[in-house]
Amino acid sequence: MMIKPFDEINKQHRKKILKNLESNTITFKENDNILSSFKNSKLIEKNKKGSISIIREDYNGNIIVLDKINQYELFIEELCILSSDDKVIANTDTVISFFDYDLLINNKKLKCHDYYNQFVLNILQIVMEITKNNKIRIEILTKKSIKEKLLEY
């Protein structure tokens, strides 16, 4: 079970964290390009409602789904190694909360509070889990034969 950003943090402290991180929420319609709304930013996004796909269109026009982010999962752009041709698309009507992770790291107001340290720890654990899952996917994809890939999967 994947940890959530606000595990072990009460509602009052959650509100303080979101306020200090200048958290915003945006609603996207089905098939909206989410990434175009956040150009040149380093964001941590929480999918509050709906689902999101990271897609790539190949040379022949085929759509390849690279990843899917479901409700309540985090999307951390810096971990996704997106090419300029990749898109992050809303599969359904989607609601996303987001904040710039520079504020997460450089937040002097909250750094001394235990609840904030718990929040940062939760984010780090999520990042480690995402990284581990990506490593497993890469190992499977680098198998030479289809038989090896299926056996590994």
C-alpha positions as a Markdown table, in Angstrom:
| # | Residue | x | y | z |
|---|---|---|---|---|
| 1 | Met | 0.0 | 0.0 | 0.0 |
| 2 | Met | 1.4 | 3.3 | -1.0 |
| 3 | Ile | 1.7 | 6.0 | 1.6 |
| 4 | Lys | -0.2 | 9.3 | 1.1 |
| 5 | Pro | 1.3 | 12.8 | 1.6 |
| 6 | Phe | -0.9 | 13.6 | 4.6 |
| 7 | Asp | -0.7 | 10.2 | 6.5 |
| 8 | Glu | -0.4 | 10.8 | 10.2 |
| 9 | Ile | -1.2 | 14.6 | 9.8 |
| 10 | Asn | -4.4 | 16.0 | 11.2 |
| 11 | Lys | -6.8 | 18.3 | 9.2 |
| 12 | Gln | -5.7 | 21.5 | 11.0 |
| 13 | His | -2.0 | 20.9 | 10.2 |
| 14 | Arg | -2.9 | 19.8 | 6.7 |
| 15 | Lys | -4.5 | 23.2 | 6.0 |
| 16 | Lys | -1.5 | 25.0 | 7.4 |
| 17 | Ile | 0.8 | 23.1 | 5.1 |
| 18 | Leu | -1.3 | 23.6 | 2.0 |
| 19 | Lys | -1.6 | 27.3 | 2.8 |
| 20 | Asn | 2.1 | 27.8 | 3.2 |
| 21 | Leu | 2.9 | 25.8 | 0.1 |
| 22 | Glu | 0.5 | 28.0 | -1.8 |
| 23 | Ser | -1.4 | 24.9 | -3.0 |
| 24 | Asn | -3.8 | 25.4 | -5.9 |
| 25 | Thr | -6.5 | 23.2 | -7.4 |
| 26 | Ile | -7.4 | 23.1 | -11.1 |
| 27 | Thr | -10.2 | 21.2 | -12.8 |
| 28 | Phe | -9.5 | 19.7 | -16.2 |
| 29 | Lys | -12.0 | 18.3 | -18.7 |
| 30 | Glu | -11.5 | 14.9 | -20.4 |
| 31 | Asn | -8.7 | 15.0 | -23.0 |
| 32 | Asp | -7.2 | 18.3 | -21.7 |
| 33 | Asn | -3.4 | 18.5 | -21.9 |
| 34 | Ile | -2.5 | 19.0 | -18.2 |
| 35 | Leu | 1.2 | 19.6 | -18.8 |
| 36 | Ser | 0.6 | 22.7 | -20.9 |
| 37 | Ser | -0.9 | 24.4 | -17.8 |
| 38 | Phe | 2.4 | 24.1 | -15.9 |
| 39 | Lys | 5.2 | 24.9 | -18.4 |
| 40 | Asn | 8.6 | 25.4 | -16.8 |
| 41 | Ser | 7.6 | 24.5 | -13.3 |
| 42 | Lys | 8.6 | 21.9 | -10.8 |
| 43 | Leu | 5.5 | 20.6 | -9.3 |
| 44 | Ile | 4.2 | 17.9 | -7.1 |
| 45 | Glu | 0.6 | 17.2 | -8.1 |
| 46 | Lys | -2.0 | 15.1 | -6.3 |
| 47 | Asn | -4.7 | 13.7 | -8.4 |
| 48 | Lys | -7.9 | 14.4 | -6.3 |
| 49 | Lys | -10.4 | 13.1 | -8.9 |
| 50 | Gly | -10.2 | 11.2 | -12.2 |
| 51 | Ser | -7.3 | 9.7 | -13.9 |
| 52 | Ile | -4.3 | 11.0 | -16.0 |
| 53 | Ser | -2.2 | 9.3 | -18.6 |
| 54 | Ile | 1.3 | 10.2 | -19.8 |
| 55 | Ile | 1.3 | 9.5 | -23.5 |
| 56 | Arg | 3.7 | 9.7 | -26.4 |
| 57 | Glu | 2.8 | 9.6 | -30.1 |
| 58 | Asp | 5.4 | 7.6 | -32.2 |
| 59 | Tyr | 6.6 | 8.4 | -35.7 |
| 60 | Asn | 3.7 | 6.4 | -37.2 |
| 61 | Gly | 1.0 | 8.2 | -35.2 |
| 62 | Asn | 0.5 | 5.4 | -32.7 |
| 63 | Ile | -0.3 | 6.5 | -29.1 |
| 64 | Ile | 1.8 | 4.8 | -26.4 |
| 65 | Val | 0.6 | 5.1 | -22.8 |
| 66 | Leu | 3.8 | 5.5 | -20.7 |
| 67 | Asp | 2.1 | 5.7 | -17.4 |
| 68 | Lys | -1.3 | 6.2 | -15.7 |
| 69 | Ile | -1.9 | 8.1 | -12.5 |
| 70 | Asn | -5.1 | 7.2 | -10.7 |
| 71 | Gln | -7.1 | 9.2 | -8.1 |
| 72 | Tyr | -5.1 | 10.0 | -5.0 |
| 73 | Glu | -1.7 | 9.2 | -6.6 |
| 74 | Leu | 1.1 | 11.7 | -6.9 |
| 75 | Phe | 2.6 | 12.9 | -10.1 |
| 76 | Ile | 6.1 | 14.4 | -9.7 |
| 77 | Glu | 7.1 | 15.8 | -13.1 |
| 78 | Glu | 10.8 | 15.7 | -12.4 |
| 79 | Leu | 10.7 | 11.9 | -11.9 |
| 80 | Cys | 8.9 | 11.2 | -15.2 |
| 81 | Ile | 11.7 | 12.0 | -17.7 |
| 82 | Leu | 9.3 | 13.5 | -20.2 |
| 83 | Ser | 10.4 | 14.3 | -23.7 |
| 84 | Ser | 9.2 | 17.4 | -25.5 |
| 85 | Asp | 6.7 | 15.2 | -27.4 |
| 86 | Asp | 5.1 | 13.6 | -24.4 |
| 87 | Lys | 1.7 | 14.8 | -23.1 |
| 88 | Val | -0.1 | 14.4 | -19.8 |
| 89 | Ile | -3.7 | 14.0 | -20.6 |
| 90 | Ala | -6.8 | 13.9 | -18.4 |
| 91 | Asn | -8.6 | 10.6 | -19.2 |
| 92 | Thr | -11.8 | 11.8 | -17.5 |
| 93 | Asp | -12.8 | 15.1 | -15.8 |
| 94 | Thr | -10.0 | 15.5 | -13.4 |
| 95 | Val | -9.2 | 17.7 | -10.3 |
| 96 | Ile | -5.6 | 18.2 | -9.4 |
| 97 | Ser | -4.0 | 20.0 | -6.4 |
| 98 | Phe | -0.5 | 21.1 | -6.9 |
| 99 | Phe | 2.4 | 23.1 | -5.4 |
| 100 | Asp | 5.9 | 24.0 | -6.4 |
| 101 | Tyr | 8.4 | 21.7 | -4.7 |
| 102 | Asp | 10.8 | 24.6 | -4.2 |
| 103 | Leu | 8.4 | 25.8 | -1.6 |
| 104 | Leu | 8.4 | 22.4 | 0.0 |
| 105 | Ile | 12.2 | 22.4 | 0.4 |
| 106 | Asn | 12.6 | 26.1 | 1.3 |
| 107 | Asn | 9.7 | 26.6 | 3.7 |
| 108 | Lys | 11.2 | 28.4 | 6.7 |
| 109 | Lys | 7.8 | 28.9 | 8.4 |
| 110 | Leu | 7.1 | 25.3 | 8.8 |
| 111 | Lys | 10.5 | 23.5 | 9.0 |
| 112 | Cys | 10.6 | 23.4 | 12.7 |
| 113 | His | 7.2 | 21.7 | 13.1 |
| 114 | Asp | 6.9 | 17.9 | 13.6 |
| 115 | Tyr | 3.8 | 17.7 | 11.3 |
| 116 | Tyr | 5.7 | 19.4 | 8.5 |
| 117 | Asn | 8.7 | 17.0 | 8.9 |
| 118 | Gln | 6.2 | 14.1 | 8.7 |
| 119 | Phe | 4.8 | 15.6 | 5.5 |
| 120 | Val | 8.2 | 15.8 | 3.9 |
| 121 | Leu | 9.1 | 12.3 | 5.1 |
| 122 | Asn | 5.9 | 11.0 | 3.5 |
| 123 | Ile | 6.7 | 12.8 | 0.2 |
| 124 | Leu | 10.2 | 11.3 | 0.3 |
| 125 | Gln | 8.8 | 7.8 | 0.9 |
| 126 | Ile | 6.4 | 8.3 | -2.1 |
| 127 | Val | 9.4 | 9.4 | -4.3 |
| 128 | Met | 11.3 | 6.3 | -3.2 |
| 129 | Glu | 8.4 | 4.1 | -4.1 |
| 130 | Ile | 7.9 | 5.7 | -7.5 |
| 131 | Thr | 11.6 | 5.4 | -8.2 |
| 132 | Lys | 11.6 | 1.7 | -7.2 |
| 133 | Asn | 8.6 | 1.0 | -9.4 |
| 134 | Asn | 10.2 | 2.8 | -12.4 |
| 135 | Lys | 13.4 | 0.7 | -11.8 |
| 136 | Ile | 11.4 | -2.5 | -12.0 |
| 137 | Arg | 9.7 | -1.4 | -15.2 |
| 138 | Ile | 13.0 | -0.6 | -16.8 |
| 139 | Glu | 14.4 | -4.0 | -15.8 |
| 140 | Ile | 11.4 | -5.7 | -17.4 |
| 141 | Leu | 11.6 | -3.6 | -20.5 |
| 142 | Thr | 15.4 | -4.3 | -21.0 |
| 143 | Lys | 14.9 | -8.1 | -21.2 |
| 144 | Lys | 15.9 | -9.3 | -24.6 |
| 145 | Ser | 13.1 | -11.6 | -25.5 |
| 146 | Ile | 9.3 | -11.5 | -25.0 |
| 147 | Lys | 9.5 | -14.7 | -23.0 |
| 148 | Glu | 12.0 | -13.1 | -20.6 |
| 149 | Lys | 9.7 | -10.1 | -20.3 |
| 150 | Leu | 6.6 | -12.1 | -19.6 |
| 151 | Leu | 8.5 | -14.3 | -17.0 |
| 152 | Glu | 9.8 | -11.3 | -15.2 |
| 153 | Tyr | 6.4 | -9.5 | -15.3 |
